[in-house]
Amino acid sequence: MNAPVKLETTLKDWETDQEVRWCPGCGDYAILKAVQRTLPQLGADPANTVFISGIGCSSRFPYYVESYGFHTIHGRAPAFATGVKLANPDLDIWLVTGDGDGLSIGGNHLMHVLRRNVNMQIMLFNNEIYGLTKGQASPTSREGTKSPSTPIGSYDHPARPAAFALGAGARFVGRGFDVSKNLPDVLKAAHAHKGAAFIEIFQNCIVYNKDVFDDFAAPKGAEDRQLWLENGEPMLFAGGTKGIALDRDALTLTVVDIVDGDWQSVGVIVHDVTNRSIAHMLVEMPFGPFPMALGVLYDDPRPTFEDAVIEERQKSSAGKEANLAKLLAKGQTWTVSGTAQDPI
């Protein structure tokens, strides 16, 4: 098959004629625009691009992108996306899911697409609630969350999507939030990664979990609580006045103060996207004592699942004749003739 050809497109080329039907103010609008603005910068081809989703508010996404799309069933989008990629490895696959769709009924399927390392971009919209089914607690809802299914407060310990992805064997893990101007950069890095690229996107549910991320994602005033990671750069935040260092005795991360820009003397870590151990520590940092780690947390490619499948097919078929009739007649076979009235 031919390699994908980069095309010149604009945001308008990726907008459909469908009415976008999310609640006014929903963070999904911002994510949609971020993706539609990013695709032209990637040189993506609408005829070679597929958006695949499961069930939930986020899963309406394929209707709103002018490309191929598949709105599948609850939690099974990774299985459909894997089949599409194996059928045509040249397609550019974007999988869209939510915290409920991807980590509840779909947790098993999400785990396997990550560990297999199927080459696609996986965007998990995390609003810490079931939005489409009217606000029940989801797998990522915080302890104490009051909802129709947890009227006196949730006692579940929430799942952490980025930690789940790393534990499942993902080779790329990124984080962003809906209205961030840096989200397109995370999407570009995910697209450049060959393999399963997992991006957790914090998304404001304006109706059922409004402003739950405002402590680090508010349009103004929350920048000091964001740690935007960049490969090869020191882990600094709060305008460069604080940083993240490694306590080598306790093997834990710690926040340090920086005086006069001298981050080296207090041991601030320089981000290395291939360091899996530090990535685990970053996704487990408790917000409050620590900032929210955002950007590309981990990026260390390895061979993809579809490449292994193609190689196996080529080896197994090398030197063999493509003859279906001969294959069917192989082994213990026999021919039956005659009729029920006159059997032979």
Coordinates of C-alpha atoms in Angstrom, one line a residue, residues 20-338:
V20 CA -22.6 20.0 17.0
R21 CA -24.8 18.8 19.8
W22 CA -23.0 19.1 23.1
C23 CA -24.2 21.2 26.0
P24 CA -23.4 24.9 25.7
G25 CA -20.0 25.5 27.4
C26 CA -19.0 21.8 27.2
G27 CA -15.2 21.3 27.1
D28 CA -15.7 19.0 24.1
Y29 CA -16.1 22.0 21.9
A30 CA -12.6 23.2 22.7
I31 CA -11.1 19.7 22.2
L32 CA -12.9 19.4 18.8
K33 CA -11.4 22.7 17.6
A34 CA -8.0 21.8 18.9
V35 CA -8.1 18.6 16.8
Q36 CA -9.5 20.3 13.7
R37 CA -6.7 22.9 13.9
T38 CA -4.0 20.3 14.5
L39 CA -4.9 18.0 11.6
P40 CA -4.0 20.6 8.9
Q41 CA -0.6 21.1 10.6
L42 CA 0.0 17.4 10.4
G43 CA -0.7 17.3 6.7
A44 CA -3.4 14.8 7.4
D45 CA -5.6 13.5 4.6
P46 CA -9.3 13.3 5.3
A47 CA -9.6 10.3 2.9
N48 CA -6.9 8.5 5.0
T49 CA -8.1 9.5 8.4
V50 CA -10.6 7.5 10.6
F51 CA -12.2 8.6 14.0
I52 CA -13.6 5.7 16.0
S53 CA -15.6 6.1 19.2
G54 CA -17.6 4.1 21.7
I55 CA -20.5 5.5 23.7
G56 CA -20.8 8.7 25.7
C57 CA -20.7 12.5 25.1
S58 CA -17.2 12.3 23.7
S59 CA -18.2 9.6 21.3
R60 CA -20.2 11.9 19.1
F61 CA -16.8 13.1 17.9
P62 CA -16.7 11.3 14.6
Y63 CA -19.9 13.1 13.4
Y64 CA -18.1 16.4 13.6
V65 CA -14.8 15.6 11.8
E66 CA -14.9 15.6 8.0
S67 CA -13.2 12.2 7.6
Y68 CA -14.1 8.6 7.9
G69 CA -15.7 7.7 11.2
F70 CA -17.3 4.9 13.1
H71 CA -19.5 5.4 16.2
T72 CA -19.4 1.9 17.7
I73 CA -20.7 0.3 20.9
H74 CA -20.0 0.9 24.6
G75 CA -16.4 0.2 25.5
R76 CA -15.5 -1.6 22.3
A77 CA -14.0 1.1 20.2
P78 CA -10.4 -0.2 20.8
A79 CA -11.5 -3.6 19.3
F80 CA -13.0 -2.0 16.3
A81 CA -10.0 0.3 15.8
T82 CA -7.6 -2.6 16.0
G83 CA -9.6 -4.4 13.3
V84 CA -9.5 -1.3 11.1
K85 CA -5.8 -0.9 11.5
L86 CA -5.0 -4.5 10.8
A87 CA -7.3 -4.4 7.7
N88 CA -5.6 -1.3 6.3
P89 CA -2.4 -0.3 8.2
D90 CA -1.9 2.8 6.2
L91 CA -5.0 4.5 7.7
D92 CA -4.5 7.2 10.4
I93 CA -6.6 6.0 13.3
W94 CA -7.9 8.3 16.1
L95 CA -9.7 6.6 18.9
V96 CA -12.1 8.8 21.0
T97 CA -13.4 7.6 24.4
G98 CA -14.3 8.9 27.8
D99 CA -13.6 8.0 31.4
G100 CA -16.7 5.9 31.7
D101 CA -16.6 4.3 28.2
G102 CA -12.9 3.6 28.3
L103 CA -12.3 2.6 32.0
S104 CA -15.5 0.9 33.0
I105 CA -17.0 -1.4 30.5
G106 CA -14.2 -0.7 28.1
G107 CA -11.2 -1.1 30.4
N108 CA -10.4 -4.6 29.2
H109 CA -10.4 -3.5 25.6
L110 CA -8.4 -0.3 26.3
M111 CA -5.8 -2.4 28.2
H112 CA -5.2 -4.7 25.2
V113 CA -4.9 -2.0 22.6
L114 CA -2.2 -0.4 24.7
R115 CA -0.2 -3.5 25.6
R116 CA -0.4 -4.7 21.9
N117 CA 0.9 -1.2 20.8
V118 CA -1.5 -0.8 17.9
N119 CA -0.5 2.3 16.0
M120 CA -3.2 4.9 16.7
Q121 CA -3.9 8.0 18.8
I122 CA -6.2 7.4 21.8
M123 CA -7.9 10.5 23.3
L124 CA -9.6 9.8 26.6
F125 CA -11.8 12.7 27.7
N126 CA -11.8 12.7 31.5
N127 CA -14.6 14.7 33.1
E128 CA -14.8 12.5 36.2
I129 CA -18.5 11.8 35.6
Y130 CA -21.0 10.0 33.4
G131 CA -22.4 12.9 31.4
L132 CA -24.5 11.3 28.8
T133 CA -26.5 9.2 31.3
K134 CA -27.2 12.2 33.6
G135 CA -24.4 12.6 36.0
Q136 CA -23.7 9.3 37.8
A137 CA -20.2 8.7 39.4
S138 CA -17.7 7.3 36.9
P139 CA -14.5 5.2 37.5
T140 CA -12.5 8.5 37.8
S141 CA -14.9 10.4 40.1
R142 CA -13.2 11.6 43.3
E143 CA -13.9 10.2 46.7
G144 CA -16.9 12.0 48.1
T145 CA -18.4 12.9 44.7
K146 CA -22.2 13.2 45.1
S147 CA -24.3 12.0 42.2
P148 CA -27.5 10.2 41.4
S149 CA -25.7 6.9 41.9
T150 CA -23.7 8.1 45.0
P151 CA -26.2 10.4 46.8
I152 CA -24.2 10.6 50.0
G153 CA -20.8 10.6 48.3
S154 CA -18.6 8.1 46.4
Y155 CA -16.4 5.9 48.5
D156 CA -14.6 4.4 45.5
H157 CA -10.9 5.2 45.1
P158 CA -10.8 6.7 41.6
A159 CA -8.9 5.2 38.6
R160 CA -6.1 7.3 37.2
P161 CA -6.1 7.1 33.4
A162 CA -2.5 7.9 32.8
A163 CA -1.3 5.5 35.5
F164 CA -3.6 2.8 34.0
A165 CA -2.1 3.4 30.6
L166 CA 1.5 3.1 31.9
G167 CA 0.6 0.0 33.8
A168 CA -1.0 -1.6 30.7
G169 CA 2.3 -1.1 28.8
A170 CA 1.6 2.1 26.8
R171 CA 4.7 3.5 25.2
F172 CA 3.3 7.1 24.9
V173 CA 1.4 8.9 27.6
G174 CA 0.4 12.5 27.4
R175 CA -1.9 14.9 29.3
G176 CA -3.7 18.1 28.5
F177 CA -6.9 19.9 29.2
D178 CA -9.7 21.1 27.0
V179 CA -9.0 24.9 26.8
S180 CA -5.2 24.7 27.0
K181 CA -3.3 26.4 24.2
N182 CA -0.7 23.6 24.6
L183 CA -3.1 20.8 23.8
P184 CA -2.3 20.8 20.0
D185 CA 1.4 20.3 20.9
V186 CA 0.5 17.1 22.8
L187 CA -1.7 15.9 19.9
K188 CA 1.2 16.5 17.5
A189 CA 3.6 14.6 19.6
A190 CA 1.1 11.7 19.9
H191 CA 0.7 11.6 16.2
A192 CA 4.5 11.6 15.6
H193 CA 4.8 8.5 17.9
K194 CA 4.6 5.2 16.1
G195 CA 2.5 3.0 18.3
A196 CA -0.4 3.4 20.7
A197 CA -0.3 7.0 21.9
F198 CA -2.5 7.6 24.9
I199 CA -3.6 11.2 25.7
E200 CA -5.7 12.0 28.8
I201 CA -7.6 15.2 28.3
F202 CA -9.3 16.8 31.3
Q203 CA -12.6 18.0 30.1
N204 CA -15.1 20.3 31.9
C205 CA -18.6 18.9 32.1
I206 CA -20.6 22.1 32.5
V207 CA -23.8 20.4 33.7
Y208 CA -22.9 17.6 36.0
N209 CA -19.3 18.3 37.2
K210 CA -18.8 21.9 36.5
D211 CA -15.3 23.4 37.1
V212 CA -14.0 20.3 38.8
F213 CA -10.6 21.0 37.3
D214 CA -10.5 24.8 37.9
D215 CA -7.8 24.4 40.6
F216 CA -5.3 23.9 37.8
A217 CA -7.2 24.4 34.5
A218 CA -9.1 27.7 35.0
P219 CA -8.6 30.1 32.1
K220 CA -6.8 32.5 34.5
G221 CA -5.0 32.2 37.7
A222 CA -4.2 28.5 37.7
E223 CA -0.9 28.5 35.7
D224 CA 1.2 28.3 38.9
R225 CA -0.3 24.8 39.5
Q226 CA 0.6 23.4 36.1
L227 CA 3.8 21.6 35.3
W228 CA 4.2 21.5 31.6
L229 CA 6.8 18.9 30.7
E230 CA 9.2 19.4 27.8
N231 CA 11.8 16.8 26.9
G232 CA 15.3 18.0 27.8
E233 CA 14.1 20.9 29.9
P234 CA 14.0 21.2 33.8
M235 CA 10.7 20.5 35.5
L236 CA 9.8 24.1 36.6
F237 CA 6.5 25.7 37.4
A238 CA 5.1 28.7 39.1
G239 CA 6.9 31.0 36.8
G240 CA 10.2 29.2 37.4
T241 CA 10.1 29.8 41.1
K242 CA 9.5 26.1 42.0
G243 CA 10.6 22.8 40.6
I244 CA 10.4 19.0 40.9
A245 CA 13.4 17.2 42.4
L246 CA 14.1 13.6 43.2
D247 CA 14.6 12.6 46.9
R248 CA 17.2 9.8 46.2
D249 CA 17.0 8.4 49.7
A250 CA 13.2 8.0 49.7
L251 CA 13.0 7.5 45.9
T252 CA 10.1 10.0 45.8
L253 CA 9.5 13.3 44.1
T254 CA 9.6 16.6 46.0
V255 CA 8.8 20.3 45.4
V256 CA 11.8 22.6 45.8
D257 CA 12.0 26.4 45.8
I258 CA 14.3 28.1 43.3
V259 CA 16.2 31.2 44.0
D260 CA 17.6 33.5 41.3
G261 CA 16.9 30.9 38.6
D262 CA 19.4 28.4 40.0
W263 CA 17.5 25.2 39.6
Q264 CA 20.6 23.0 39.2
S265 CA 21.8 23.6 42.8
V266 CA 18.5 22.3 44.3
G267 CA 18.5 19.2 42.0
V268 CA 15.5 19.9 39.7
I269 CA 15.0 17.0 37.3
V270 CA 15.6 17.5 33.6
H271 CA 12.7 15.8 31.8
D272 CA 13.5 12.6 29.9
V273 CA 10.5 11.3 28.0
T274 CA 12.1 7.8 27.8
N275 CA 12.4 7.4 31.6
R276 CA 9.5 5.2 32.5
S277 CA 10.1 5.2 36.3
I278 CA 9.9 9.0 36.5
A279 CA 6.8 8.9 34.3
H280 CA 5.1 6.7 36.9
M281 CA 6.1 9.1 39.6
L282 CA 4.7 12.1 37.7
V283 CA 1.3 10.5 37.1
E284 CA 1.0 9.5 40.7
M285 CA 1.9 13.0 42.1
P286 CA -1.0 14.1 44.4
F287 CA -2.4 17.3 43.2
G288 CA -2.3 20.1 45.8
P289 CA 1.1 19.4 47.4
F290 CA 2.3 19.0 43.8
P291 CA 1.3 20.6 40.5
M292 CA -0.6 18.8 37.8
A293 CA 1.9 17.2 35.4
L294 CA 0.9 18.0 31.8
G295 CA 2.4 17.5 28.3
V296 CA 4.3 14.4 27.1
L297 CA 5.0 12.4 30.2
Y298 CA 6.4 9.3 28.4
D299 CA 7.5 8.6 24.9
D300 CA 9.6 5.5 24.1
P301 CA 8.5 3.7 20.9
R302 CA 8.8 0.0 20.2
P303 CA 7.7 -2.2 17.3
T304 CA 3.9 -2.0 16.7
F305 CA 1.4 -4.8 16.7
E306 CA 0.4 -4.4 13.1
D307 CA 4.0 -4.6 11.9
A308 CA 4.4 -7.9 13.7
V309 CA 1.2 -9.2 12.2
I310 CA 2.2 -8.2 8.6
E311 CA 5.7 -9.8 9.1
E312 CA 4.1 -13.0 10.3
R313 CA 1.7 -13.1 7.4
Q314 CA 4.6 -12.5 4.9
K315 CA 6.7 -15.3 6.4
S316 CA 3.8 -17.8 6.6
S317 CA 2.8 -17.2 2.9
A318 CA 6.3 -17.0 1.4
G319 CA 6.8 -19.5 -1.4
K320 CA 3.2 -20.8 -1.1
E321 CA 0.6 -21.0 -3.8
A322 CA -2.6 -19.0 -3.3
N323 CA -5.0 -21.8 -4.1
L324 CA -8.3 -21.8 -2.1
A325 CA -9.6 -25.1 -3.7
K326 CA -6.3 -26.9 -2.8
L327 CA -6.5 -25.6 0.7
L328 CA -10.1 -26.8 1.2
A329 CA -9.2 -30.2 -0.1
K330 CA -6.2 -30.6 2.2
G331 CA -6.3 -33.2 5.0
Q332 CA -9.3 -35.5 5.8
T333 CA -11.8 -34.4 3.2
W334 CA -14.3 -36.2 1.0
T335 CA -16.9 -35.4 -1.6
V336 CA -20.6 -36.1 -1.0
S337 CA -22.9 -36.6 -4.0
G338 CA -26.4 -37.9 -4.7

